[in-house]
Tab-separated table of C-alpha atoms in Angstrom:
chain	number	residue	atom	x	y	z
A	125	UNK	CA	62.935	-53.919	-43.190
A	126	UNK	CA	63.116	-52.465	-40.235
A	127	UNK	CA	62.444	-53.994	-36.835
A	128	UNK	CA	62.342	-52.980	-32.809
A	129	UNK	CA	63.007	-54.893	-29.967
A	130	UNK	CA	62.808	-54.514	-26.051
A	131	UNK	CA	63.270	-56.689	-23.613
A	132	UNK	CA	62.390	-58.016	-20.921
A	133	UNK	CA	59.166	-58.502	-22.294
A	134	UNK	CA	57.619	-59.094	-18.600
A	135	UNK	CA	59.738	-57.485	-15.026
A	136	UNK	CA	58.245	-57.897	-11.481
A	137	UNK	CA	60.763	-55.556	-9.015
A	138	UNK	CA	60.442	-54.929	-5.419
A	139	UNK	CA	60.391	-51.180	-4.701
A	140	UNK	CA	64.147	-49.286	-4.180
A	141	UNK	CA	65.299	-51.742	-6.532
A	142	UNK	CA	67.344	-50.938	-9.835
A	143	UNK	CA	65.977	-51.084	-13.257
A	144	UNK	CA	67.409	-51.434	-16.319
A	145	UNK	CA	65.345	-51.846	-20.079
A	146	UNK	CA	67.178	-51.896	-23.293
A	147	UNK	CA	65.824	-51.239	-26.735
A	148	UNK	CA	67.492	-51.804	-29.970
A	149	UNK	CA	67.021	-50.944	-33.677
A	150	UNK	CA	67.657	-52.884	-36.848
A	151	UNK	CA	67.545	-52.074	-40.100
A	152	UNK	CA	67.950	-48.451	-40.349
A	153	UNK	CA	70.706	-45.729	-39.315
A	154	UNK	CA	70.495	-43.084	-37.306
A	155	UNK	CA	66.855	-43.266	-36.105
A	156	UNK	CA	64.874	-41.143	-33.203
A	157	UNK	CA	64.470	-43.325	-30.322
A	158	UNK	CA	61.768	-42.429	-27.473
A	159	UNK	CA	60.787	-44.195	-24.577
A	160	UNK	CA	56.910	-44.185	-23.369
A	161	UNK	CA	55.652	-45.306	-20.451
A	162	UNK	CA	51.738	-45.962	-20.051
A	163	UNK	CA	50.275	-47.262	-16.879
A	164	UNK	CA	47.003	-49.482	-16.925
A	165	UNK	CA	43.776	-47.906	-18.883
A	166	UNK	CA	45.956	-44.853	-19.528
A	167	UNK	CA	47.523	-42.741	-22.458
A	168	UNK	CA	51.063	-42.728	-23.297
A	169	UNK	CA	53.945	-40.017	-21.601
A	170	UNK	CA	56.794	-39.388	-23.265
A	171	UNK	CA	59.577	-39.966	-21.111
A	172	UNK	CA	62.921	-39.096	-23.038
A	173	UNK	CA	63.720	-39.093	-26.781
A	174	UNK	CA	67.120	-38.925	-28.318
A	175	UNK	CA	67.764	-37.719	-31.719
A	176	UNK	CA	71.427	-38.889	-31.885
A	177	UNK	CA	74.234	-40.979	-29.410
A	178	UNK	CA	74.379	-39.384	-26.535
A	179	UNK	CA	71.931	-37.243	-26.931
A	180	UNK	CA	68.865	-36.547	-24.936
A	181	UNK	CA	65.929	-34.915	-23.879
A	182	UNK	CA	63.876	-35.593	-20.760
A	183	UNK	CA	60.314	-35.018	-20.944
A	184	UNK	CA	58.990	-35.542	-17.174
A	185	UNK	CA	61.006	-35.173	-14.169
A	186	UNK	CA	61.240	-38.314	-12.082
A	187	UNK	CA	63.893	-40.929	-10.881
A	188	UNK	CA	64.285	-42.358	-14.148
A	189	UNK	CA	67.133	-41.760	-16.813
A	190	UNK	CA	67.647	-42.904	-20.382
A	191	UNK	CA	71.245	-43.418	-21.920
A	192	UNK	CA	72.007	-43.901	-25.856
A	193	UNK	CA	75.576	-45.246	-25.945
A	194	UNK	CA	75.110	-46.873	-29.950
A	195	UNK	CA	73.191	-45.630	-32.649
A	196	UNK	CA	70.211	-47.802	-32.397
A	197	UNK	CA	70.214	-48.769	-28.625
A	198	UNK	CA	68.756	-47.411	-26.489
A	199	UNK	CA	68.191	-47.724	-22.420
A	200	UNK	CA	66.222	-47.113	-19.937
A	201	UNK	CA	67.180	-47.027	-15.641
A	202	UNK	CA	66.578	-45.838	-12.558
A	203	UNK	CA	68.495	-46.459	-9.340
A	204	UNK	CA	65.539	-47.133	-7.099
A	205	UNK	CA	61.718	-47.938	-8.355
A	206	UNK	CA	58.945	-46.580	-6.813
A	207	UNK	CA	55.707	-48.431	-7.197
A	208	UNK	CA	54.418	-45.487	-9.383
A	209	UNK	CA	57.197	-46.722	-11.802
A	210	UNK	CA	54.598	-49.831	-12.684
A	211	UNK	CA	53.458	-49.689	-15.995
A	212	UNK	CA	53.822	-50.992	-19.720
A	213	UNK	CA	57.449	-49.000	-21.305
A	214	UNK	CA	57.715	-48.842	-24.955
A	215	UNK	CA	60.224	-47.789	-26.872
A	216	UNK	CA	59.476	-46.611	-30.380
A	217	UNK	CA	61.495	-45.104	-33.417
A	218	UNK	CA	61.409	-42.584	-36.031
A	219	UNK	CA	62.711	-40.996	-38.869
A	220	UNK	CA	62.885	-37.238	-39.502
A	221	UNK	CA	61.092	-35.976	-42.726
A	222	UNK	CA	61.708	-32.137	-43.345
A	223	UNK	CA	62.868	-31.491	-39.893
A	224	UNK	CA	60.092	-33.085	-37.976
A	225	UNK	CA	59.383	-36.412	-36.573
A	226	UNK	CA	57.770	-38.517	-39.132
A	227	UNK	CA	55.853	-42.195	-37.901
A	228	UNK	CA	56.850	-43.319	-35.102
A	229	UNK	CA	56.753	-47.029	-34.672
A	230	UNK	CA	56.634	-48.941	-31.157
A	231	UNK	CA	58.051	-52.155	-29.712
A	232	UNK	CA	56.624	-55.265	-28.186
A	233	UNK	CA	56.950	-53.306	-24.983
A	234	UNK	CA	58.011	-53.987	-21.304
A	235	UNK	CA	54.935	-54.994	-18.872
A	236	UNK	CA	56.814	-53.781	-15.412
A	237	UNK	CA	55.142	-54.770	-11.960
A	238	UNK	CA	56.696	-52.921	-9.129
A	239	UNK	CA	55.693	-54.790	-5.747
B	38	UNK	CA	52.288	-26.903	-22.205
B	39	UNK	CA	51.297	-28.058	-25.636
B	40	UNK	CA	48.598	-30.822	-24.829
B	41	UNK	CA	46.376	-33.182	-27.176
B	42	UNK	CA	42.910	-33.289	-26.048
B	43	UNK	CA	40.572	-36.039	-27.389
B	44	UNK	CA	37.322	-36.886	-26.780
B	45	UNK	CA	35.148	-39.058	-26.383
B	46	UNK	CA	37.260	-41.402	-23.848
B	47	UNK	CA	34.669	-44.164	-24.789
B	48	UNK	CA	32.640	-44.629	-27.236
B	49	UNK	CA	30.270	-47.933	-28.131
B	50	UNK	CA	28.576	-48.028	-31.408
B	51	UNK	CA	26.562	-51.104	-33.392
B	52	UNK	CA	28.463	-53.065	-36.084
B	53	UNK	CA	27.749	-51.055	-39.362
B	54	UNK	CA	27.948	-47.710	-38.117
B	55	UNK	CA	30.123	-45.100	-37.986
B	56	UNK	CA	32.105	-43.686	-35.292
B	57	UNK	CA	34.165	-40.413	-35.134
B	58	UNK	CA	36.695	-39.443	-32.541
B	59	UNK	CA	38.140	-35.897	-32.167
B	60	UNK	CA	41.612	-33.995	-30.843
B	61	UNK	CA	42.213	-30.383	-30.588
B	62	UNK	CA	45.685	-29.168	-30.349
B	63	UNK	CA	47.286	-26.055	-28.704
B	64	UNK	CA	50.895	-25.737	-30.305
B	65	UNK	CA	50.414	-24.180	-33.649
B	66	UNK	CA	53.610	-25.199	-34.887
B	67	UNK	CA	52.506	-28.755	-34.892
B	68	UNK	CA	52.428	-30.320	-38.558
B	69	UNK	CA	52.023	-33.558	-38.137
B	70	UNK	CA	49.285	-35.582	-36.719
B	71	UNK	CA	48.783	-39.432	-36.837
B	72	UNK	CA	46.506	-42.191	-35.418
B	73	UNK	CA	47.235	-44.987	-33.614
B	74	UNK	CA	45.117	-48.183	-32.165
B	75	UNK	CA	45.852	-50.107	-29.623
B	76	UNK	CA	44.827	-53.898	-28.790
B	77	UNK	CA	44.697	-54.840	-25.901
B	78	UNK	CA	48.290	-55.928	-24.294
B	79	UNK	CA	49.320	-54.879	-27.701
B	80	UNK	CA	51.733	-52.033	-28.556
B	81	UNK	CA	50.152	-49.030	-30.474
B	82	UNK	CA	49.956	-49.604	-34.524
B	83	UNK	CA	49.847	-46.694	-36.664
B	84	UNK	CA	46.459	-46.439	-38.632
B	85	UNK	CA	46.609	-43.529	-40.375
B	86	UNK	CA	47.916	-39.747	-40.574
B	87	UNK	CA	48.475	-36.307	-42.033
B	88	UNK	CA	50.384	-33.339	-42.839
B	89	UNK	CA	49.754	-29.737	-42.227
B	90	UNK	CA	49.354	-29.341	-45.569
B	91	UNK	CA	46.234	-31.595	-46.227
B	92	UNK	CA	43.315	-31.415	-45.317
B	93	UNK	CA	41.683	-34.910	-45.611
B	94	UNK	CA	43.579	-38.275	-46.133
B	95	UNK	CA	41.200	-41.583	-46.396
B	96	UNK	CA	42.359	-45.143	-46.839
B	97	UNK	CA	39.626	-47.735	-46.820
B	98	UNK	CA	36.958	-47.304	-44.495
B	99	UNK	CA	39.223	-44.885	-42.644
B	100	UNK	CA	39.310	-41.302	-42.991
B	101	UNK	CA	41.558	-38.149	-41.381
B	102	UNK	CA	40.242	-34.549	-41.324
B	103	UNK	CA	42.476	-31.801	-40.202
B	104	UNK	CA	41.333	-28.036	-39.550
B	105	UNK	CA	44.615	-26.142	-38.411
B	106	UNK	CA	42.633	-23.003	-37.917
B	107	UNK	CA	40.714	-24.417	-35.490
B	108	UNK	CA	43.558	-26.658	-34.464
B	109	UNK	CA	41.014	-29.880	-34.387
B	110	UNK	CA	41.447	-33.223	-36.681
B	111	UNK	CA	38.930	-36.032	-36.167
B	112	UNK	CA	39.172	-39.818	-37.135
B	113	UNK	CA	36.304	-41.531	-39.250
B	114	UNK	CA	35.333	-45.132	-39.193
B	115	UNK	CA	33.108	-45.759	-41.643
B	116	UNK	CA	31.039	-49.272	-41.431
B	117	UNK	CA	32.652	-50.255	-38.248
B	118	UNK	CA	33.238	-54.127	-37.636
B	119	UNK	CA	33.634	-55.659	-33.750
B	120	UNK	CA	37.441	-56.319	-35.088
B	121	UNK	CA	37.853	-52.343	-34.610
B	122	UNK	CA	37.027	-52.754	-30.983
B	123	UNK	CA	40.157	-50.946	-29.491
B	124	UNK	CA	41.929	-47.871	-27.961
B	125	UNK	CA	42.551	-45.242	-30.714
B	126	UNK	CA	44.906	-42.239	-29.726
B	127	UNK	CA	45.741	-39.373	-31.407
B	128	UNK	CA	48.787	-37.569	-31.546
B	129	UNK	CA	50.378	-33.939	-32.868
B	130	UNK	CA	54.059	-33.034	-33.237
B	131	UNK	CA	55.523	-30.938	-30.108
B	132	UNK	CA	57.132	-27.380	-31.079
B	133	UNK	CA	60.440	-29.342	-31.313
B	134	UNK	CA	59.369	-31.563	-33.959
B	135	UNK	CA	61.145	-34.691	-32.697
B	136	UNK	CA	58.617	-35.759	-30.517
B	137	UNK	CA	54.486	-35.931	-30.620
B	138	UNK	CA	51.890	-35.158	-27.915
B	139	UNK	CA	49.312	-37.736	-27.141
B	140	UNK	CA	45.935	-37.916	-26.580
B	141	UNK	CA	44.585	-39.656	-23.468
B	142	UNK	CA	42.826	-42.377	-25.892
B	143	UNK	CA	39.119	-43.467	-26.686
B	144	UNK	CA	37.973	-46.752	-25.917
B	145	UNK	CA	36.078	-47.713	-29.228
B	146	UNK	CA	33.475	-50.847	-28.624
B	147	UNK	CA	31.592	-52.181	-31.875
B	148	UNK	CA	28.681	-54.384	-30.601
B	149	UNK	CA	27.482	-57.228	-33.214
């Protein structure tokens, strides 16, 4: 079967520091990877999703950037954090199913406190 | 932009009753549309969804509607128990198809 993880699971940062989340895949090839980001009491934004290695597409610009450099991993960085950066990151995965994204399912997540 | 708009953003109902949340849509290509619901400090778990090309899916005491004329779908919860006390989102596939749209969430409450 097929599972996600992320890590760190918790992250306090001071601000102008780097960042650096990773996210991997098991148990299936080839998958769409995204990254979310959802700050407290709020929805989820999609940040970036990749639909192959080195591959991707950036949803909202910011100071953030997302890298793919194996099949099922997947990071997230940014150079400097701002305190807007605070908020809980998932990653999630897919499969395609006639061309379009079928279920998408999430990881533990990444609680990040920017101070 | 394509956006997901869903309403209500909270919603408290008594144990035993139903509850119904709604999305509308704007990107007509969108063909798929699934549910999620999120515990609290938990990541989102899928509940239920649907295809373009149905109208109605139920499993259990959950149920799906979709009207792509109107571009609206709407999540039933039938005999609601304080265990479905959560954030439900919905979500439609972007023109791309690799990616979905969310919905800003609904804060469900079921009071005993």
């Amino acid at each position: 079967s097929q599972t996600i993880h992320q890590w760190p699971a918790t992250l306090v940062q001071p601000v102008g520091s780097p960042l650096s989340l990773e996210c991997t895949v098991e148990g299936t090839s080839n998958p769409n990877l995204y990254w979310y980001r959802q700050a407290a009491g709020r929805g989820l934004q999609l940040l970036f999703y990749s639909v192959g290695i080195g591959q991707i597409s950036s949803e909202v610009p910011q100071n953030l950037s997302a890298s793919r450099p194996q099949d099922r991993q997947f990071i997230l960085s940014s150079k400097k954090l701002l305190l807007s950066d605070s908020g809980f990151y998932l990653c999630a995965w897919s499969l395609l199913w006639r061309g379009s994204t079928d279920t998408q399912y999430f990881g533990p997540g990444t609680r990040l406190t920017v101070l | 932009g394509e956006n997901v708009e869903q309403h209500p953003s909270t919603l408290s109902v008594q144990e035993g009753d139903s509850a119904v949340i709604k999305c509308t849509y704007s990107d007509s290509a969108s063909n798929y549309f699934p549910w999620y619901k999120q515990e609290l400090g938990k990541r989102p778990q899928l509940i239920i969804d649907i295809r373009s090309n149905v109208g109605e899916k139920k499993d259990q005491r959950i149920a799906v509607t979709l009207n792509k004329t109107a571009k609206h779908f709407s999540l039933h919860i039938t005999e609601t128990q304080p265990e479905d006390s959560a954030v439900y989102f919905c979500a439609a596939s972007i023109r791309s198809g690799y990616a979905l749209n969310f919905g800003k969430g609904t804060s469900l409450l079921v009071t005993p």
